[in-house]
Structure formats: structure tokens, C-alpha cells
PDB file of C-alpha atoms in Angstrom:
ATOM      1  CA  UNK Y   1      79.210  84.897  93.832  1.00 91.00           C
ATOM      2  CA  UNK Y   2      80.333  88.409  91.891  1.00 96.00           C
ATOM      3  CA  UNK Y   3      82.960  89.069  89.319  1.00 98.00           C
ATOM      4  CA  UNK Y   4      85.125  91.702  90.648  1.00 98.00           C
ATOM      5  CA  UNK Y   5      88.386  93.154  88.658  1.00 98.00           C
ATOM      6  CA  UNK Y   6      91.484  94.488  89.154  1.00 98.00           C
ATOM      7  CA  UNK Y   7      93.560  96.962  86.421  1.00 97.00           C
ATOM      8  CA  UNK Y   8      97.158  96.816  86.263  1.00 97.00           C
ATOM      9  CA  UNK Y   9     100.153  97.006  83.901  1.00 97.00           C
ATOM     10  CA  UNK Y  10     100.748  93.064  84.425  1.00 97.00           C
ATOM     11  CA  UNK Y  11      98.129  90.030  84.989  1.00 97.00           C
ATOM     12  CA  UNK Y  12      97.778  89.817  88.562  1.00 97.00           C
ATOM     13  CA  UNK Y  13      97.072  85.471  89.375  1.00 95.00           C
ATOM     14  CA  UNK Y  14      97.980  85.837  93.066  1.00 96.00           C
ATOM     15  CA  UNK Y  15      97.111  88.750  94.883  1.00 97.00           C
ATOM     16  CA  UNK Y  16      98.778  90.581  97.610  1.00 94.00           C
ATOM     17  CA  UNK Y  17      98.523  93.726  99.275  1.00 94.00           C
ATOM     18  CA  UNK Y  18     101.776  96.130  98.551  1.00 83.00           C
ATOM     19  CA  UNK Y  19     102.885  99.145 100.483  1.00 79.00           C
ATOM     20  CA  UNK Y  20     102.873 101.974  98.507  1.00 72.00           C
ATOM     21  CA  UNK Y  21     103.647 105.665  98.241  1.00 69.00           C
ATOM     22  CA  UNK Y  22     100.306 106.671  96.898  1.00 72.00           C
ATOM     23  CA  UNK Y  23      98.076 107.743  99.799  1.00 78.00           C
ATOM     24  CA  UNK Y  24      94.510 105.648  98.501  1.00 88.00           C
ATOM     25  CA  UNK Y  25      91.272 106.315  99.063  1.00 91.00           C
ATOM     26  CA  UNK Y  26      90.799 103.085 101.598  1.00 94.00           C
ATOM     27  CA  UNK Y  27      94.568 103.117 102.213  1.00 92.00           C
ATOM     28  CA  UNK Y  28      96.937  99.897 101.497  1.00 93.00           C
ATOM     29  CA  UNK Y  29      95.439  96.715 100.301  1.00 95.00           C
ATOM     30  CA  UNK Y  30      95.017  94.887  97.062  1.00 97.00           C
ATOM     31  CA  UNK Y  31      91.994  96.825  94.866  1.00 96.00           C
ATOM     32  CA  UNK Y  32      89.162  95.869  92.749  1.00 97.00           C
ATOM     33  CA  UNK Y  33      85.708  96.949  91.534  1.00 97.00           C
ATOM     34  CA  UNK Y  34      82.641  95.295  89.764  1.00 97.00           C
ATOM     35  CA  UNK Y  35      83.107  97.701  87.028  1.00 95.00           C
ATOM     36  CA  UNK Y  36      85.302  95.979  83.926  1.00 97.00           C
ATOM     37  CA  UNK Y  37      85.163  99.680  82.854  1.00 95.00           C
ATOM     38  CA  UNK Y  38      86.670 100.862  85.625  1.00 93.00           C
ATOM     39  CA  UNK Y  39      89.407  98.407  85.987  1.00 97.00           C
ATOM     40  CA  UNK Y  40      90.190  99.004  82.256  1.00 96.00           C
ATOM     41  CA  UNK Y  41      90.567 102.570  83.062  1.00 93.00           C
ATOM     42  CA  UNK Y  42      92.824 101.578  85.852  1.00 94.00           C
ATOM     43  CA  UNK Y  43      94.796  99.190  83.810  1.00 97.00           C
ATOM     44  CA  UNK Y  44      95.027 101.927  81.298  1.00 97.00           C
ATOM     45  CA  UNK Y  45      96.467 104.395  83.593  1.00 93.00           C
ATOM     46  CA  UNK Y  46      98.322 102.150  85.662  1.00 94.00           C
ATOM     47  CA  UNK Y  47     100.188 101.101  82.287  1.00 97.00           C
ATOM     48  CA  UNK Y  48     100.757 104.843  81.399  1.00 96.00           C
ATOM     49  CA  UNK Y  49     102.278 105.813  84.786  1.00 93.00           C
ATOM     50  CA  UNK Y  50     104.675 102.761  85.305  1.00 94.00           C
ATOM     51  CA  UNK Y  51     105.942 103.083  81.850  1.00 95.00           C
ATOM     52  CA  UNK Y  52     105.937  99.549  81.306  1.00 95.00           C
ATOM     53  CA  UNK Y  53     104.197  96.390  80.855  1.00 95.00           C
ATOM     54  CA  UNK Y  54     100.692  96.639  78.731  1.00 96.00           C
ATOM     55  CA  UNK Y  55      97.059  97.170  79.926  1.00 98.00           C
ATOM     56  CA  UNK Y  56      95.579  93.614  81.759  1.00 98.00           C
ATOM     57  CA  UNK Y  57      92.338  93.182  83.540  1.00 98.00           C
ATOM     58  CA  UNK Y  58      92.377  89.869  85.769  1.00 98.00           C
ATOM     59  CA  UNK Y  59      88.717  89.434  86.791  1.00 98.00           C
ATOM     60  CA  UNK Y  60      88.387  86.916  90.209  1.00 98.00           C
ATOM     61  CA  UNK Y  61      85.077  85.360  91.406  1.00 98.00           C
ATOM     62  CA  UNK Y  62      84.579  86.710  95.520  1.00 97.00           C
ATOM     63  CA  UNK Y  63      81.563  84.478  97.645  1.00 93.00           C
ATOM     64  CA  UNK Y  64      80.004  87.813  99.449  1.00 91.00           C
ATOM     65  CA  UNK Y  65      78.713  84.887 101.886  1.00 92.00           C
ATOM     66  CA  UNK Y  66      82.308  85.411 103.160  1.00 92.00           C
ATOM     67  CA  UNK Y  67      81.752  88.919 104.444  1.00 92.00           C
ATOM     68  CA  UNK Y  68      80.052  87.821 107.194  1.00 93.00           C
ATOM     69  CA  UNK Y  69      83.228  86.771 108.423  1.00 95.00           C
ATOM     70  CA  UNK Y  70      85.543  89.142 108.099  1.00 96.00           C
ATOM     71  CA  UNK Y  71      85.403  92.974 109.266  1.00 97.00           C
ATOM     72  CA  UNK Y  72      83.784  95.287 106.356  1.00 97.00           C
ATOM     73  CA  UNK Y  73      83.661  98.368 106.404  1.00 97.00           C
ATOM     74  CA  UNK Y  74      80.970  99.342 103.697  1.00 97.00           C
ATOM     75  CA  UNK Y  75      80.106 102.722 102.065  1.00 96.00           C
ATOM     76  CA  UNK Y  76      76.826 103.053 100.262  1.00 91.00           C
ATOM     77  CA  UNK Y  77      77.460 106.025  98.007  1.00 87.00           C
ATOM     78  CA  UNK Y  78      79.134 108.943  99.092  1.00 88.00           C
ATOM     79  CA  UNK Y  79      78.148 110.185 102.597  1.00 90.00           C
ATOM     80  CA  UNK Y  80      80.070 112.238 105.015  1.00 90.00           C
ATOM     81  CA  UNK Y  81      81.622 109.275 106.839  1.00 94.00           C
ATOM     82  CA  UNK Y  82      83.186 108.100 103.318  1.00 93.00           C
ATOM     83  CA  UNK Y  83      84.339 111.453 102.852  1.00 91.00           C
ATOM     84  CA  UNK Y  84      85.709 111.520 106.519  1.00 92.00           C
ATOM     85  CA  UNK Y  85      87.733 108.001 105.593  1.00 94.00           C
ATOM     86  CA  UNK Y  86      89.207 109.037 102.247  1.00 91.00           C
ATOM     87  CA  UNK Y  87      90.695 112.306 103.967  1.00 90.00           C
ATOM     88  CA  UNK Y  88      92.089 110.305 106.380  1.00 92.00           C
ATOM     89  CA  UNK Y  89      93.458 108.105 104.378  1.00 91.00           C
ATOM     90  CA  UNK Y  90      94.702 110.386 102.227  1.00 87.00           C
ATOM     91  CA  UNK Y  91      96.022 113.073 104.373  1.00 87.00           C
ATOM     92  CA  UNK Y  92      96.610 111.318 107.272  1.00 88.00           C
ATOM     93  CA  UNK Y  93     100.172 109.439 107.290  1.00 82.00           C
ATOM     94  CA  UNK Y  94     100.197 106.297 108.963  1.00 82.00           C
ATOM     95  CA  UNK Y  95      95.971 106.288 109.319  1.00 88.00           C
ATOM     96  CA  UNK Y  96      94.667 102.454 109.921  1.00 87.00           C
ATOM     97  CA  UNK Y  97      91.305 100.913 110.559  1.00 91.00           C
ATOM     98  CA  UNK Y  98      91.972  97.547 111.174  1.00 92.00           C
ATOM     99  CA  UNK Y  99      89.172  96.106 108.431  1.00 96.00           C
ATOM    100  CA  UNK Y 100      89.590  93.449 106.201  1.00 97.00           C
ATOM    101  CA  UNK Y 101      87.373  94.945 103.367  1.00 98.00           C
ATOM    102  CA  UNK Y 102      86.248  98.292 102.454  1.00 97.00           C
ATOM    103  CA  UNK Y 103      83.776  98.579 100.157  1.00 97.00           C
ATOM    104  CA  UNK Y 104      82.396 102.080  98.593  1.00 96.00           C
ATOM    105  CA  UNK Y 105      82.974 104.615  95.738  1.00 94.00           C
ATOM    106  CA  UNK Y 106      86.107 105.634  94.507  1.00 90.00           C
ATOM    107  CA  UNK Y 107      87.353 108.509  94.354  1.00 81.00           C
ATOM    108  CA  UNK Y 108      88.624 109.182  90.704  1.00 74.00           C
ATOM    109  CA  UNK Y 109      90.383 112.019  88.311  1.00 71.00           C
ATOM    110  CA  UNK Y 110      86.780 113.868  88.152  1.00 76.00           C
ATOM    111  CA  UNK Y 111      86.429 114.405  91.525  1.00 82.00           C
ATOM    112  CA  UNK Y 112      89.668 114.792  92.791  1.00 82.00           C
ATOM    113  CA  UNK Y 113      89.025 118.511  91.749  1.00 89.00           C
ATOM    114  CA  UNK Y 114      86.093 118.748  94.366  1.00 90.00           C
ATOM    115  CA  UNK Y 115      88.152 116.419  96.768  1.00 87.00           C
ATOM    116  CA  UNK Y 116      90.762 118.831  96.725  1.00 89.00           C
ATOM    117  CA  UNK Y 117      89.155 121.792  97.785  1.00 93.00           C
ATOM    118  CA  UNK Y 118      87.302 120.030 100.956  1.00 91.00           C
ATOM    119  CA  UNK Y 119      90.864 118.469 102.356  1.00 88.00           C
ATOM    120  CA  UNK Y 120      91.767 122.181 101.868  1.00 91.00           C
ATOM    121  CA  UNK Y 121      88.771 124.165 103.964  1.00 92.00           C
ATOM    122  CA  UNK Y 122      87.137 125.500 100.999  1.00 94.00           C
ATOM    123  CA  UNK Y 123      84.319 123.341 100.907  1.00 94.00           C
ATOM    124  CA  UNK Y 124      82.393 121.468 103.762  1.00 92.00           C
ATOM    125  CA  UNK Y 125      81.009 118.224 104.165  1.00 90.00           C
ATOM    126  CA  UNK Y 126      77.743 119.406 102.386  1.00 91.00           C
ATOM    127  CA  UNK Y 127      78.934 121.551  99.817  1.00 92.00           C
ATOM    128  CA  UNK Y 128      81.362 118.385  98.672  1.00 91.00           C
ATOM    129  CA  UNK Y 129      78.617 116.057  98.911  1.00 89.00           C
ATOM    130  CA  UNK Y 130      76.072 118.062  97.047  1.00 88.00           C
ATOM    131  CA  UNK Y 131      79.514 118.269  94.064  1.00 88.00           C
ATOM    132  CA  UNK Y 132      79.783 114.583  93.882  1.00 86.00           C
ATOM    133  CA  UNK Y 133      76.506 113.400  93.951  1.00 79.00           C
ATOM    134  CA  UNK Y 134      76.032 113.908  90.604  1.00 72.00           C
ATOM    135  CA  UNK Y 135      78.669 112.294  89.383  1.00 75.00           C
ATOM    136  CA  UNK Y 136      77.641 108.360  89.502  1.00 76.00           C
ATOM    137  CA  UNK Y 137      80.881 107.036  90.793  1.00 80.00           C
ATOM    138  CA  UNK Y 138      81.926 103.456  90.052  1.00 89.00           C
ATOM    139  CA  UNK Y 139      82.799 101.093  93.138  1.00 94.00           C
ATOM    140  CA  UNK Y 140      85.986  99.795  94.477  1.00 96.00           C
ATOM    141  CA  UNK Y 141      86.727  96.903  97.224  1.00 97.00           C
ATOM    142  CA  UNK Y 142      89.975  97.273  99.184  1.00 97.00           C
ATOM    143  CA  UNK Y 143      90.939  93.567 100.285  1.00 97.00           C
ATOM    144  CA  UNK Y 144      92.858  94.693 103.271  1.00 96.00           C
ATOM    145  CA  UNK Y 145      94.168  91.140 104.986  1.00 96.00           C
ATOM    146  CA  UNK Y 146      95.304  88.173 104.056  1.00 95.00           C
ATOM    147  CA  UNK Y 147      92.272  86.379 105.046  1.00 95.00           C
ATOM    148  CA  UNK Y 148      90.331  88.810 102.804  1.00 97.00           C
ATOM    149  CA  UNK Y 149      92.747  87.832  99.686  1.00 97.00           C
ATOM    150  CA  UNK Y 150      91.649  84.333 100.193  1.00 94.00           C
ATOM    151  CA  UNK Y 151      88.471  84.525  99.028  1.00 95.00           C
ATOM    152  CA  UNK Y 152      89.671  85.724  95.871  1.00 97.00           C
ATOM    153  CA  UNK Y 153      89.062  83.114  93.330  1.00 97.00           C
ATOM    154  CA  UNK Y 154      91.193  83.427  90.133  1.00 98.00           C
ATOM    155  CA  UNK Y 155      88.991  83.875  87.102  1.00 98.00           C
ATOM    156  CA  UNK Y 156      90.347  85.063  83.743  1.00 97.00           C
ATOM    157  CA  UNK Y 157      92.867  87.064  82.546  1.00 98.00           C
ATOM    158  CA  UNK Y 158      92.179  90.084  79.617  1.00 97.00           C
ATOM    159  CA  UNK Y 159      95.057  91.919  77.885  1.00 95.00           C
ATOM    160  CA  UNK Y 160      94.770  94.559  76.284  1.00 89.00           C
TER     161      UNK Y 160
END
């Protein structure tokens, strides 16, 4: 069993997965990460963007046993198939994989930079690589089905 979190503007008891404008790194589904920092940033931002509401972390308790069930697609650290699926994602309108889960880095505000000059040419698969290596990045799971959502087991909820 592992604590994951989730950042929003509002506590967030039921999850679902909303269509949204923002292209995402893993594309639609319902997000969280095993970093309380992280989803504080998130709730943070999220708060600041919406213009409403105030900063809440809702943490949920996920059985990993349950992966073996479901389709996963998992990234361990940034490689050039990661890099592949958050350009498509991205950049790609309408792009689907068909997974339940994806698990693997997230993309954030500090490498967005880097990000940005790969989806544009300027840098290759290598040269991005070699940029984001160094910069630790967190983790984020993208609960892509219902089925995944279900293993989601309500734990607390923090405002800020």
C-alpha cells in the first residue's frame, strides 16, 4: 500500500477523470504523485490559476498489488520513450494509448524550457535527455479508467 496525492483548488473525496483543455504530460485522467511536495505545489498553482477555492491536498491509499491487473504503462526516469509520450500527448490532438495507469516523471515549470525546444527541432532526444537528467524530477500517476479510480482509497484531506 502507498500514499499517493492529488493538488487542487478544492478537496477531491471521489475522483474522476475530466476532459480538459490542457494538453498533459500522460494526457486525460485523474493525477497524483507520491510527493506531498509536489501535490502542494500543484494545489498551489492550481488555486492561483482557477482564481478560486484555496490550496487542498487529498492524499488516497493505492494497493500496487492492483497493477497487475490493469494496463500500466510505467516510466522509470526520463528516457526517450517518456519523452516520445509527453510530445505526443502534448502536441498531438486527440493522441490515446488505451492504459489504465501511467506512471513516470512529470514534466514541470523547470523543464518545460528544455521541453520546449525538443517539440520544436532544436534539441534531440539526447541533447533533451542529457538537460533533464539533472534535474531530479518528482513522479506523477495518471489514473486513466474507471477501473483504475477504484483502487483509490480515500485517505485524508489537508487544506491549506
Amino acid at each position: 500500500m502507498i500514499k499517493l496525492y492529488h493538488g487542487s483548488n478544492i478537496a477531491v473525496e471521489k475522483p474522476k477523470i475530466l476532459k480538459s483543455d490542457r494538453r498533459l504530460d500522460f494526457g486525460t485522467g485523474f493525477y497524483l504523485t507520491s510527493s506531498y511536495e509536489q501535490a502542494e505545489r500543484w494545489a498551489f498553482l492550481t488555486t492561483k490559476r482557477r482564481g478560486e477555492g484555496k490550496p487542498v491536498i487529498t492524499s488516497y491509499n493505492f494497493n500496487e498489488k492492483i497493477l497487475s491487473y490493469l494496463k500500466v504503462i510505467r516510466f522509470e526516469g526520463t528516457s526517450v520513450k517518456w519523452l516520445e509520450f509527453v510530445a505526443n500527448n502534448r502536441n498531438v490532438k486527440d493522441f490515446t494509448d488505451n492504459s489504465d495507469i501511467v506512471i513516470g516523471p512529470v514534466a514541470n515549470d523547470r523543464t518545460m524550457p528544455v521541453l520546449k525546444l525538443y517539440f520544436s527541432g532544436i534539441y534531440n532526444e539526447a541533447e533533451t535527455i542529457k538537460r533533464l537528467l539533472p534535474q531530479k524530477l518528482k513522479d506523477q500517476y495518471a489514473f486513466k479508467s474507471e477501473k483504475s479510480l477504484k483502487a483509490l482509497v480515500l485517505s485524508e484531506v489537508i487544506e491549506r
